[in-house]
Amino acid sequence: MWGRLPTFFYSLTLPRDNVNDELEHVVVEGLDEVGYDLVELRKGGSRSRPVLEVRIDRRDGEKVTVDDCARASRALEARLDSGSLVAERYVLQVSSPGERPLRTSAEWRRFVGRWANVLAPDFGGRFEAVIGEVDEHDGETVVTLRPEHGEAKRIPLAAVKEARLAFRF
């Protein structure tokens, strides 16, 4: 009984653990060439319309303009289109950081004197304060935060669960 055997087709996608690291590396290099820093990189959208969201900041501390976003977008498109780190068709969104996250001690130092929204459960939960001095104490980085009302708080950065710059008008 020789006949045709049934044929089954299936698709297998293997995870690539290093895709995010590779992608971030390519984006950081592309932004570096045109003088910008990466603040945040996120992949989203859907399979049919993948979106790559890139938030940038200027190294001179000035506000990011539409022209800055366009310049960064052109630099990234050239790099991303030449590789295989993103889908053949994707949407690239480059924007200013807005209420950018504060993650490193260097970022905290850079924004001394600015307002931040801070979540520190052991130090009063969520509050808004001016970023004060950032220094080392007993081997850990400590920031002084001055809320609009109340006493200044010295908080180890390790105790800060989340922080973002706050825009006040």
XYZ file of C-alpha atoms in Angstrom:
169
model
C 0.000 0.000 0.000
C 2.163 2.732 -1.337
C 0.410 6.010 -1.414
C 1.146 9.467 -0.446
C 1.929 10.014 3.174
C 0.235 12.931 4.846
C 2.415 16.009 5.122
C 2.304 18.247 8.142
C 3.682 21.753 8.183
C 4.427 23.627 11.313
C 6.278 26.704 12.281
C 8.774 26.803 15.086
C 10.159 29.990 16.490
C 13.220 29.611 18.630
C 13.714 32.176 21.359
C 16.724 34.408 20.956
C 17.638 35.572 24.427
C 20.174 38.024 23.101
C 17.854 39.852 20.696
C 17.054 42.571 23.253
C 20.723 43.051 24.131
C 21.706 43.117 20.463
C 18.919 45.512 19.614
C 19.777 47.824 22.491
C 23.437 47.782 21.448
C 22.539 48.762 17.864
C 20.218 51.531 19.066
C 22.760 52.913 21.567
C 25.485 52.970 18.891
C 23.184 54.673 16.386
C 22.157 57.342 18.876
C 25.733 57.826 20.025
C 26.796 58.662 16.468
C 24.358 61.578 16.343
C 24.913 62.746 19.931
C 21.924 61.410 21.858
C 21.486 59.067 24.821
C 19.007 56.206 25.050
C 16.577 56.665 27.936
C 14.171 53.825 27.232
C 13.716 51.142 24.573
C 10.508 49.122 24.282
C 9.149 46.670 21.757
C 5.400 46.473 21.383
C 2.600 46.483 18.875
C 1.410 43.267 17.264
C 2.842 40.626 14.946
C 1.310 42.378 11.968
C 2.412 45.822 13.125
C 5.445 45.664 15.427
C 6.421 48.928 17.105
C 9.839 49.929 18.393
C 9.597 52.810 20.886
C 12.792 54.763 21.515
C 13.030 57.588 24.037
C 16.073 59.824 23.708
C 17.738 62.628 25.618
C 20.237 65.298 24.649
C 23.675 65.208 26.240
C 23.789 68.983 26.671
C 20.758 68.922 28.980
C 18.580 70.932 26.589
C 15.037 69.798 25.823
C 14.584 67.289 23.008
C 12.976 68.900 19.949
C 11.053 67.466 17.012
C 14.190 67.988 14.893
C 16.198 65.929 17.404
C 13.669 63.096 17.147
C 13.748 63.219 13.335
C 17.561 63.166 13.270
C 17.708 60.223 15.673
C 14.990 58.402 13.719
C 16.917 58.694 10.439
C 20.100 57.412 12.093
C 18.280 54.441 13.631
C 16.293 53.552 10.504
C 19.508 53.156 8.525
C 20.974 50.794 11.124
C 17.808 48.813 11.811
C 16.904 48.346 8.144
C 20.336 46.892 7.415
C 20.056 44.165 10.073
C 17.652 41.438 11.098
C 16.895 42.534 14.651
C 13.414 43.824 13.871
C 10.679 42.575 11.579
C 10.842 43.479 7.910
C 8.025 45.957 8.484
C 7.957 47.864 11.735
C 6.990 51.238 13.138
C 9.782 53.258 14.729
C 8.672 55.850 17.281
C 11.341 58.221 18.578
C 10.316 60.669 21.286
C 11.561 62.797 24.143
C 11.699 61.165 27.540
C 8.898 63.257 29.000
C 8.695 62.231 32.609
C 11.782 60.106 32.174
C 12.666 57.376 34.622
C 15.550 57.879 37.038
C 17.501 54.646 37.394
C 21.201 55.308 37.950
C 23.064 57.493 40.426
C 24.446 59.430 37.430
C 20.880 60.274 36.352
C 19.991 61.415 39.872
C 23.104 63.633 39.948
C 22.336 65.059 36.517
C 18.895 66.237 37.623
C 19.714 67.781 41.010
C 17.330 70.691 41.545
C 14.535 69.175 39.443
C 11.241 67.736 40.685
C 10.725 63.971 40.741
C 7.851 61.587 41.462
C 9.293 58.981 43.803
C 8.016 55.659 45.111
C 9.879 54.603 48.248
C 7.585 52.361 50.346
C 9.790 52.507 53.456
C 9.982 56.320 53.301
C 6.379 57.458 52.951
C 5.265 55.676 49.796
C 4.731 57.824 46.702
C 5.577 61.526 46.868
C 6.872 64.424 44.792
C 10.084 66.187 45.797
C 13.033 68.240 44.589
C 16.183 66.183 44.060
C 18.907 67.393 46.408
C 22.412 66.159 47.048
C 23.388 62.686 45.862
C 26.318 61.188 47.757
C 27.833 57.990 49.084
C 27.240 56.920 52.680
C 28.456 53.605 54.130
C 28.983 52.166 50.648
C 25.579 53.050 49.235
C 24.277 55.961 47.206
C 21.939 58.242 49.141
C 19.773 61.054 47.743
C 18.294 63.968 49.656
C 14.704 64.654 48.578
C 12.856 67.817 49.571
C 9.053 67.543 49.352
C 7.082 70.768 48.929
C 5.704 70.370 52.451
C 7.562 68.618 55.226
C 11.109 67.697 56.074
C 13.842 66.702 53.639
C 14.393 62.942 53.438
C 17.713 61.155 52.933
C 16.909 57.936 51.106
C 19.227 55.181 49.854
C 18.686 54.742 46.113
C 18.267 51.016 46.756
C 15.060 51.883 48.688
C 13.594 53.782 45.717
C 11.351 51.370 43.806
C 10.434 53.827 41.048
C 11.251 57.437 40.192
C 10.529 59.733 37.255
C 11.184 63.373 36.561
C 8.091 65.453 37.205
C 7.058 68.433 35.134
C 5.712 71.317 37.168
C 4.168 74.394 35.627
